[in-house]
Tab-separated table of C-alpha atoms in Angstrom:
chain	number	residue	atom	x	y	z
A	1	UNK	CA	107.659	69.519	171.706
A	2	UNK	CA	107.823	70.088	167.963
A	3	UNK	CA	105.472	72.690	166.552
A	4	UNK	CA	104.835	73.811	163.004
A	5	UNK	CA	106.265	77.253	162.363
A	6	UNK	CA	105.288	79.787	159.739
A	7	UNK	CA	102.078	81.764	159.545
A	8	UNK	CA	100.761	80.991	163.024
A	9	UNK	CA	97.132	81.903	162.459
A	10	UNK	CA	96.720	80.003	159.191
A	11	UNK	CA	98.701	76.997	160.375
A	12	UNK	CA	96.850	76.678	163.652
A	13	UNK	CA	93.517	77.067	161.910
A	14	UNK	CA	94.449	74.395	159.409
A	15	UNK	CA	95.525	72.020	162.124
A	16	UNK	CA	92.327	72.617	164.106
A	17	UNK	CA	90.106	71.863	161.143
A	18	UNK	CA	92.145	69.058	159.559
A	19	UNK	CA	90.919	65.592	160.337
A	20	UNK	CA	93.285	63.211	162.079
A	21	UNK	CA	95.750	61.577	159.704
A	22	UNK	CA	95.616	57.783	159.894
A	23	UNK	CA	96.806	54.886	157.774
A	24	UNK	CA	93.187	53.753	157.454
A	25	UNK	CA	92.352	57.104	155.860
A	26	UNK	CA	95.115	56.626	153.305
A	27	UNK	CA	94.110	53.118	152.336
A	28	UNK	CA	90.459	54.094	152.014
A	29	UNK	CA	91.234	57.240	150.070
A	30	UNK	CA	93.678	56.156	147.368
A	31	UNK	CA	96.444	53.671	146.627
A	32	UNK	CA	99.699	55.423	147.377
A	33	UNK	CA	101.877	54.540	144.608
A	34	UNK	CA	111.269	60.618	145.113
A	35	UNK	CA	117.155	65.016	147.800
A	36	UNK	CA	120.959	67.580	148.314
A	37	UNK	CA	124.177	67.183	146.351
A	38	UNK	CA	125.820	63.842	146.965
A	39	UNK	CA	127.415	63.442	150.357
A	40	UNK	CA	128.805	60.297	151.766
A	41	UNK	CA	129.222	57.527	151.927
A	42	UNK	CA	128.143	57.547	155.561
A	43	UNK	CA	129.689	54.504	157.206
A	44	UNK	CA	128.514	53.257	160.559
A	45	UNK	CA	131.451	51.375	162.083
A	46	UNK	CA	131.247	47.639	162.520
A	47	UNK	CA	129.250	46.456	165.506
A	48	UNK	CA	129.196	42.957	166.902
A	49	UNK	CA	131.793	40.561	165.470
A	50	UNK	CA	130.384	38.638	162.544
A	51	UNK	CA	127.268	40.807	162.272
A	52	UNK	CA	128.252	41.977	158.804
A	53	UNK	CA	127.325	45.017	156.766
A	54	UNK	CA	125.660	45.988	153.492
A	55	UNK	CA	126.031	48.756	150.935
A	56	UNK	CA	123.010	51.009	150.480
A	57	UNK	CA	122.401	53.801	147.935
A	58	UNK	CA	119.734	56.278	148.957
A	59	UNK	CA	118.631	59.905	148.949
A	60	UNK	CA	120.911	62.717	150.070
A	61	UNK	CA	119.716	65.562	152.243
A	62	UNK	CA	118.297	63.826	155.320
A	63	UNK	CA	120.336	64.462	158.452
A	64	UNK	CA	118.439	61.938	160.570
A	65	UNK	CA	119.678	58.916	158.610
A	66	UNK	CA	122.905	58.305	160.582
A	67	UNK	CA	121.047	58.128	163.894
A	68	UNK	CA	118.588	55.635	162.416
A	69	UNK	CA	121.429	53.494	161.092
A	70	UNK	CA	122.882	53.491	164.616
A	71	UNK	CA	119.540	52.400	166.068
A	72	UNK	CA	119.313	49.619	163.495
A	73	UNK	CA	122.848	48.503	164.345
A	74	UNK	CA	121.997	48.479	168.050
A	75	UNK	CA	118.942	46.303	167.322
A	76	UNK	CA	120.542	43.891	164.858
A	77	UNK	CA	124.315	44.288	164.904
A	78	UNK	CA	124.352	45.024	161.173
A	79	UNK	CA	126.327	47.974	159.783
A	80	UNK	CA	124.910	50.240	157.064
A	81	UNK	CA	127.415	51.607	154.527
A	82	UNK	CA	125.376	54.435	153.028
A	83	UNK	CA	126.063	56.336	149.806
A	84	UNK	CA	123.873	59.427	149.335
A	85	UNK	CA	122.938	60.571	145.839
A	86	UNK	CA	120.776	63.566	144.855
A	87	UNK	CA	118.129	61.813	142.745
A	88	UNK	CA	117.130	58.472	141.333
A	89	UNK	CA	118.598	59.194	137.909
A	90	UNK	CA	121.968	59.361	139.651
A	91	UNK	CA	121.173	56.121	141.512
A	92	UNK	CA	120.269	54.399	138.250
A	93	UNK	CA	123.404	55.657	136.508
A	94	UNK	CA	125.625	54.530	139.403
A	95	UNK	CA	124.267	50.985	139.425
A	96	UNK	CA	124.188	50.718	135.639
A	97	UNK	CA	127.822	51.841	135.445
A	98	UNK	CA	128.876	48.900	137.615
A	99	UNK	CA	126.509	46.395	136.033
A	100	UNK	CA	124.732	45.996	139.354
A	101	UNK	CA	127.929	45.207	141.264
A	102	UNK	CA	129.095	46.845	144.487
A	103	UNK	CA	125.731	47.673	146.040
A	104	UNK	CA	123.210	45.572	147.917
A	105	UNK	CA	120.182	47.851	148.205
A	106	UNK	CA	118.835	51.001	146.513
A	107	UNK	CA	115.742	53.107	147.330
A	108	UNK	CA	114.198	54.684	144.205
A	109	UNK	CA	110.549	55.525	143.603
A	110	UNK	CA	108.618	52.372	142.762
A	111	UNK	CA	107.180	53.824	139.551
A	112	UNK	CA	110.716	53.679	138.132
A	113	UNK	CA	111.365	50.042	139.086
A	114	UNK	CA	110.132	48.680	135.709
A	115	UNK	CA	112.880	50.765	134.090
A	116	UNK	CA	115.510	49.050	136.274
A	117	UNK	CA	114.090	45.627	135.446
A	118	UNK	CA	114.035	46.377	131.720
A	119	UNK	CA	117.751	47.169	131.914
A	120	UNK	CA	118.507	43.881	133.675
A	121	UNK	CA	119.910	45.547	136.792
A	122	UNK	CA	117.872	43.821	139.515
A	123	UNK	CA	117.354	40.447	141.102
A	124	UNK	CA	113.887	39.411	142.337
A	125	UNK	CA	113.421	39.642	146.092
A	126	UNK	CA	112.813	36.631	148.323
A	127	UNK	CA	109.403	37.474	149.777
A	128	UNK	CA	109.965	35.120	152.689
A	129	UNK	CA	112.816	37.311	153.940
A	130	UNK	CA	111.122	40.722	153.711
A	131	UNK	CA	108.743	40.707	156.667
A	132	UNK	CA	105.871	41.705	154.405
A	133	UNK	CA	103.348	40.580	156.998
A	134	UNK	CA	104.153	43.860	158.764
A	135	UNK	CA	103.239	46.021	155.754
A	136	UNK	CA	99.811	47.477	155.081
A	137	UNK	CA	98.352	45.437	152.250
A	138	UNK	CA	97.499	48.512	150.199
A	139	UNK	CA	101.206	49.015	149.452
A	140	UNK	CA	102.065	45.473	148.392
A	141	UNK	CA	100.925	45.567	144.771
A	142	UNK	CA	101.793	48.170	142.201
A	143	UNK	CA	104.736	48.591	139.889
A	144	UNK	CA	107.250	46.344	141.633
A	145	UNK	CA	105.481	43.072	140.766
A	146	UNK	CA	106.706	42.167	137.278
A	147	UNK	CA	106.037	38.836	135.564
A	148	UNK	CA	104.881	37.439	138.883
A	149	UNK	CA	108.097	38.354	140.700
A	150	UNK	CA	108.567	40.987	143.407
A	151	UNK	CA	111.382	43.445	142.777
A	152	UNK	CA	110.633	46.018	145.483
A	153	UNK	CA	109.585	46.326	149.116
A	154	UNK	CA	107.708	49.559	150.008
A	155	UNK	CA	109.369	52.007	152.378
A	156	UNK	CA	107.745	55.457	152.686
A	157	UNK	CA	105.374	57.488	150.594
A	158	UNK	CA	104.694	61.169	150.153
A	159	UNK	CA	103.609	63.712	147.593
A	160	UNK	CA	104.553	66.561	145.316
A	161	UNK	CA	102.119	69.445	145.618
A	162	UNK	CA	102.046	73.181	146.386
A	163	UNK	CA	104.708	74.648	148.658
A	164	UNK	CA	104.117	78.326	149.355
A	165	UNK	CA	105.110	81.349	151.379
A	166	UNK	CA	102.190	81.997	153.722
A	167	UNK	CA	102.789	85.763	153.672
A	168	UNK	CA	103.427	86.337	149.954
A	169	UNK	CA	101.450	83.549	148.281
A	170	UNK	CA	98.790	82.207	150.681
A	171	UNK	CA	96.888	79.172	149.430
A	172	UNK	CA	93.649	77.607	150.673
A	173	UNK	CA	92.699	73.952	150.356
A	174	UNK	CA	89.805	73.440	147.961
A	175	UNK	CA	90.744	76.517	145.926
A	176	UNK	CA	94.488	76.013	145.464
A	177	UNK	CA	95.391	74.660	142.026
A	178	UNK	CA	98.462	73.776	139.989
A	179	UNK	CA	97.241	76.607	137.783
A	180	UNK	CA	98.029	79.081	140.584
A	181	UNK	CA	101.716	78.642	139.823
A	182	UNK	CA	101.202	80.598	136.628
A	183	UNK	CA	99.351	83.585	138.072
A	184	UNK	CA	100.848	86.906	136.833
A	185	UNK	CA	101.498	88.127	140.380
A	186	UNK	CA	103.980	85.257	140.928
A	187	UNK	CA	105.989	85.920	137.776
A	188	UNK	CA	109.667	85.131	138.334
A	189	UNK	CA	109.008	83.693	141.804
A	190	UNK	CA	107.988	80.109	140.957
A	191	UNK	CA	110.141	77.011	141.436
A	192	UNK	CA	109.384	73.672	139.775
A	193	UNK	CA	111.136	70.485	138.754
A	194	UNK	CA	111.112	70.398	134.936
A	195	UNK	CA	109.631	66.976	134.204
A	196	UNK	CA	107.118	66.802	137.055
A	197	UNK	CA	105.900	70.354	136.477
A	198	UNK	CA	104.640	69.120	133.111
A	199	UNK	CA	102.506	66.550	134.941
A	200	UNK	CA	101.107	69.293	137.180
A	201	UNK	CA	100.214	71.362	134.128
A	202	UNK	CA	98.625	68.285	132.559
A	203	UNK	CA	96.432	67.670	135.608
A	204	UNK	CA	95.411	71.328	135.638
A	205	UNK	CA	94.536	71.245	131.932
A	206	UNK	CA	92.675	67.962	132.349
A	207	UNK	CA	90.592	69.535	135.104
A	208	UNK	CA	89.820	72.441	132.785
A	209	UNK	CA	88.807	70.077	129.965
A	210	UNK	CA	91.736	71.246	127.825
A	211	UNK	CA	93.802	68.044	127.547
A	212	UNK	CA	93.222	65.688	124.556
A	213	UNK	CA	93.291	62.506	126.667
A	214	UNK	CA	93.293	61.772	130.423
A	215	UNK	CA	96.731	62.510	131.851
A	216	UNK	CA	97.187	58.957	133.114
A	217	UNK	CA	96.894	57.590	129.579
A	218	UNK	CA	100.085	59.475	128.672
A	219	UNK	CA	102.026	56.708	130.377
A	220	UNK	CA	100.462	53.879	128.340
A	221	UNK	CA	101.783	54.543	124.855
A	222	UNK	CA	103.987	57.064	123.091
A	223	UNK	CA	101.322	58.301	120.678
A	224	UNK	CA	98.993	59.378	123.489
A	225	UNK	CA	101.862	60.884	125.440
A	226	UNK	CA	102.866	63.055	122.481
A	227	UNK	CA	99.267	64.213	121.980
A	228	UNK	CA	99.039	65.353	125.577
A	229	UNK	CA	102.579	66.620	126.041
A	230	UNK	CA	102.508	68.744	122.896
A	231	UNK	CA	99.633	70.667	124.477
A	232	UNK	CA	101.322	70.734	127.886
A	233	UNK	CA	104.675	72.004	126.619
A	234	UNK	CA	102.990	74.849	124.750
A	235	UNK	CA	101.392	76.051	127.982
A	236	UNK	CA	104.626	75.545	129.918
A	237	UNK	CA	106.724	77.564	127.466
A	238	UNK	CA	104.081	80.306	127.359
A	239	UNK	CA	104.507	80.603	131.136
A	240	UNK	CA	108.276	80.088	131.197
A	241	UNK	CA	108.904	83.627	132.497
A	242	UNK	CA	107.072	82.724	135.695
A	243	UNK	CA	109.809	80.246	136.641
A	244	UNK	CA	112.528	81.899	138.688
A	245	UNK	CA	114.370	78.668	139.474
A	246	UNK	CA	114.226	75.016	138.523
A	247	UNK	CA	114.925	72.476	141.252
A	248	UNK	CA	116.102	68.867	141.012
A	249	UNK	CA	116.809	67.763	144.603
A	250	UNK	CA	116.352	68.776	148.231
A	251	UNK	CA	119.220	71.262	148.156
A	252	UNK	CA	117.934	73.252	145.188
A	253	UNK	CA	114.289	72.957	146.216
A	254	UNK	CA	114.877	74.311	149.703
A	255	UNK	CA	117.348	76.924	148.504
A	256	UNK	CA	114.762	78.332	146.127
A	257	UNK	CA	112.689	79.494	149.112
A	258	UNK	CA	115.404	79.938	151.707
A	259	UNK	CA	117.773	82.187	149.764
A	260	UNK	CA	116.585	82.768	146.190
A	261	UNK	CA	113.295	84.598	146.667
A	262	UNK	CA	110.820	82.024	145.373
A	263	UNK	CA	107.356	82.280	146.953
A	264	UNK	CA	105.519	79.280	145.479
A	265	UNK	CA	106.385	76.006	143.819
A	266	UNK	CA	105.443	72.468	142.972
A	267	UNK	CA	107.617	70.615	145.469
A	268	UNK	CA	108.025	67.508	147.552
A	269	UNK	CA	106.379	67.519	150.953
A	270	UNK	CA	109.786	66.745	152.478
A	271	UNK	CA	111.175	70.056	151.200
A	272	UNK	CA	108.315	72.037	152.720
A	273	UNK	CA	108.661	70.213	156.029
A	274	UNK	CA	112.361	71.018	156.260
A	275	UNK	CA	111.701	74.721	155.671
A	276	UNK	CA	108.891	74.774	158.243
A	277	UNK	CA	111.202	73.184	160.809
A	278	UNK	CA	113.548	76.135	160.284
A	279	UNK	CA	110.744	78.515	161.240
A	280	UNK	CA	110.272	79.984	157.771
A	281	UNK	CA	106.776	81.208	156.756
A	282	UNK	CA	106.182	78.182	154.545
A	283	UNK	CA	103.241	75.811	154.220
A	284	UNK	CA	102.225	72.959	151.952
A	285	UNK	CA	98.866	71.810	150.642
A	286	UNK	CA	97.351	69.431	148.124
A	287	UNK	CA	95.794	71.238	145.137
A	288	UNK	CA	92.253	70.547	144.032
A	289	UNK	CA	93.528	68.392	141.144
A	290	UNK	CA	95.183	66.042	143.645
A	291	UNK	CA	98.661	65.808	145.136
A	292	UNK	CA	101.028	63.705	143.018
A	293	UNK	CA	102.077	60.796	145.212
A	294	UNK	CA	105.294	58.812	145.218
A	295	UNK	CA	106.064	55.523	146.922
A	296	UNK	CA	109.655	54.512	147.489
A	297	UNK	CA	110.878	50.934	147.512
A	298	UNK	CA	113.973	48.969	148.383
A	299	UNK	CA	115.376	47.096	145.380
A	300	UNK	CA	118.335	44.722	145.131
A	301	UNK	CA	120.909	45.032	142.323
A	302	UNK	CA	121.739	41.756	140.602
A	303	UNK	CA	125.327	41.924	141.859
A	304	UNK	CA	124.387	42.185	145.546
A	305	UNK	CA	126.747	40.236	147.803
A	306	UNK	CA	125.558	41.054	151.324
A	307	UNK	CA	121.995	39.943	150.813
A	308	UNK	CA	121.244	38.594	154.289
A	309	UNK	CA	122.285	41.867	155.921
A	310	UNK	CA	120.224	43.818	153.374
A	311	UNK	CA	117.200	41.640	154.091
A	312	UNK	CA	117.711	42.289	157.814
A	313	UNK	CA	117.379	46.018	157.124
A	314	UNK	CA	114.251	45.565	155.008
A	315	UNK	CA	112.595	43.431	157.698
A	316	UNK	CA	113.432	46.091	160.296
A	317	UNK	CA	111.936	48.873	158.153
A	318	UNK	CA	108.826	46.729	157.679
A	319	UNK	CA	108.272	46.723	161.437
A	320	UNK	CA	106.223	49.473	163.062
A	321	UNK	CA	109.285	50.878	164.823
A	322	UNK	CA	111.564	50.953	161.788
A	323	UNK	CA	108.864	52.246	159.478
A	324	UNK	CA	107.993	55.134	161.803
A	325	UNK	CA	111.634	56.136	162.232
A	326	UNK	CA	112.259	56.044	158.478
A	327	UNK	CA	109.125	58.116	157.823
A	328	UNK	CA	110.147	60.661	160.465
A	329	UNK	CA	113.554	60.997	158.797
A	330	UNK	CA	111.845	62.127	155.602
A	331	UNK	CA	108.781	63.739	157.247
A	332	UNK	CA	106.857	61.353	155.019
A	333	UNK	CA	104.320	58.592	155.505
A	334	UNK	CA	105.123	55.098	156.823
A	335	UNK	CA	103.934	51.893	155.171
A	336	UNK	CA	104.054	49.402	158.063
A	337	UNK	CA	101.075	48.442	160.177
A	338	UNK	CA	100.867	50.472	163.378
A	339	UNK	CA	103.668	52.862	162.352
A	340	UNK	CA	101.345	55.862	162.012
A	341	UNK	CA	100.816	55.752	165.774
A	342	UNK	CA	104.580	56.005	166.369
A	343	UNK	CA	105.588	58.924	164.129
A	344	UNK	CA	106.659	62.049	165.948
A	345	UNK	CA	104.390	65.008	166.658
A	346	UNK	CA	105.789	67.214	163.912
A	347	UNK	CA	105.231	64.566	161.240
A	348	UNK	CA	101.694	63.916	162.452
A	349	UNK	CA	100.772	67.618	162.422
A	350	UNK	CA	102.420	68.242	159.072
A	351	UNK	CA	100.451	65.443	157.414
A	352	UNK	CA	97.184	66.741	158.845
A	353	UNK	CA	97.951	70.221	157.554
A	354	UNK	CA	99.004	69.055	154.074
A	355	UNK	CA	96.035	66.752	153.422
A	356	UNK	CA	92.879	68.238	154.961
A	357	UNK	CA	89.317	67.386	154.023
A	358	UNK	CA	89.088	64.933	151.135
A	359	UNK	CA	92.687	65.441	149.941
A	360	UNK	CA	93.681	61.802	150.452
A	361	UNK	CA	90.799	60.655	148.255
A	362	UNK	CA	92.122	62.802	145.415
A	363	UNK	CA	95.749	61.673	145.471
A	364	UNK	CA	97.179	61.083	141.975
A	365	UNK	CA	99.727	58.252	142.122
A	366	UNK	CA	102.632	58.183	139.674
A	367	UNK	CA	102.037	55.435	137.079
A	368	UNK	CA	104.902	53.151	136.047
A	369	UNK	CA	107.467	54.988	133.935
A	370	UNK	CA	108.965	52.620	131.351
A	371	UNK	CA	112.158	53.451	129.492
A	372	UNK	CA	110.417	54.988	126.476
A	373	UNK	CA	108.451	57.345	128.726
A	374	UNK	CA	111.521	58.479	130.682
A	375	UNK	CA	113.310	59.220	127.410
A	376	UNK	CA	110.425	61.249	125.993
A	377	UNK	CA	109.652	63.140	129.195
A	378	UNK	CA	113.313	64.208	129.338
A	379	UNK	CA	113.025	65.639	125.814
A	380	UNK	CA	110.018	67.740	126.819
A	381	UNK	CA	111.653	68.832	130.083
A	382	UNK	CA	114.760	69.915	128.179
A	383	UNK	CA	112.579	71.994	125.865
A	384	UNK	CA	111.072	73.790	128.857
A	385	UNK	CA	114.443	74.517	130.403
A	386	UNK	CA	115.852	75.793	127.112
A	387	UNK	CA	112.879	78.072	126.371
């Protein structure tokens, strides 16, 4: 039986008081709208004769993937040739370098899909081959519908919020804030991802009434973004000495806590879950400003050749069984109907601990990030790192 490790008293208390985590809660609360150095490709050897295979680029750092690919092969006969990359910028660069050739499926965050479409790297998906009837309707809109065409099929969703050492930096839901990262007592012991930490600061400043425009409007036009981000970067640079390590993927995020002495950070839920599984005194909670949510999606490069096999995989993930297994692999949240009842005990308990009370109603979903925004956010992130 899997149990959450860490600070036993605080964890158990949280789990006793947290309400049960259900898909209905998510869909009523908010629309859910993503990582180790590259390893792979992982190749599952060919199964039944004529069953075929497809080439899939996804996230590195998840040891459960090979077993899931084997289960999929046992169910369908299709082989998954998997290439693991550390982040979606690397995925984008890999596909762009080949002009969309050589790969059949990629799994970035759906807020970045418009960027892929703008660059002419994708083909629209055939909705009749996706098994979308198995997906909760709340995940079927969003940023992957462009000019009336669907370019992505939802996979799993999760958040970026506060990961903390329960002994050295205890946090409490309802009081915990992105602003806590910059407390003097945590100086030199904070880990953040450069570009998303600026969003966390923006949400904190917005909650304090110190941001020129609502944070979400930063994604609508460059003028508004600059107004907000000029304020945000000033605060970030002022607090630069608090940052002991920047992270960019699962390897660096987990290493910050495991070996490098960080005690608090703005991290993915998947990173916190991995550390908890190791028995480290780590926990994870949504701040009062709202956890920043991400939704991943399968997309198809325009040069895809093994489309039928790729569609077979997408249909399988859109079933309750496949969706639950894929969510368990990440310790994230499934998108298929009925999958929440099939996730393992650890995943269920982790989600209840991370999102107690009204946390799911406060989730802040990543807006679409067009090319101009990605370019500008990188400039600001580089300024923070160089400070």
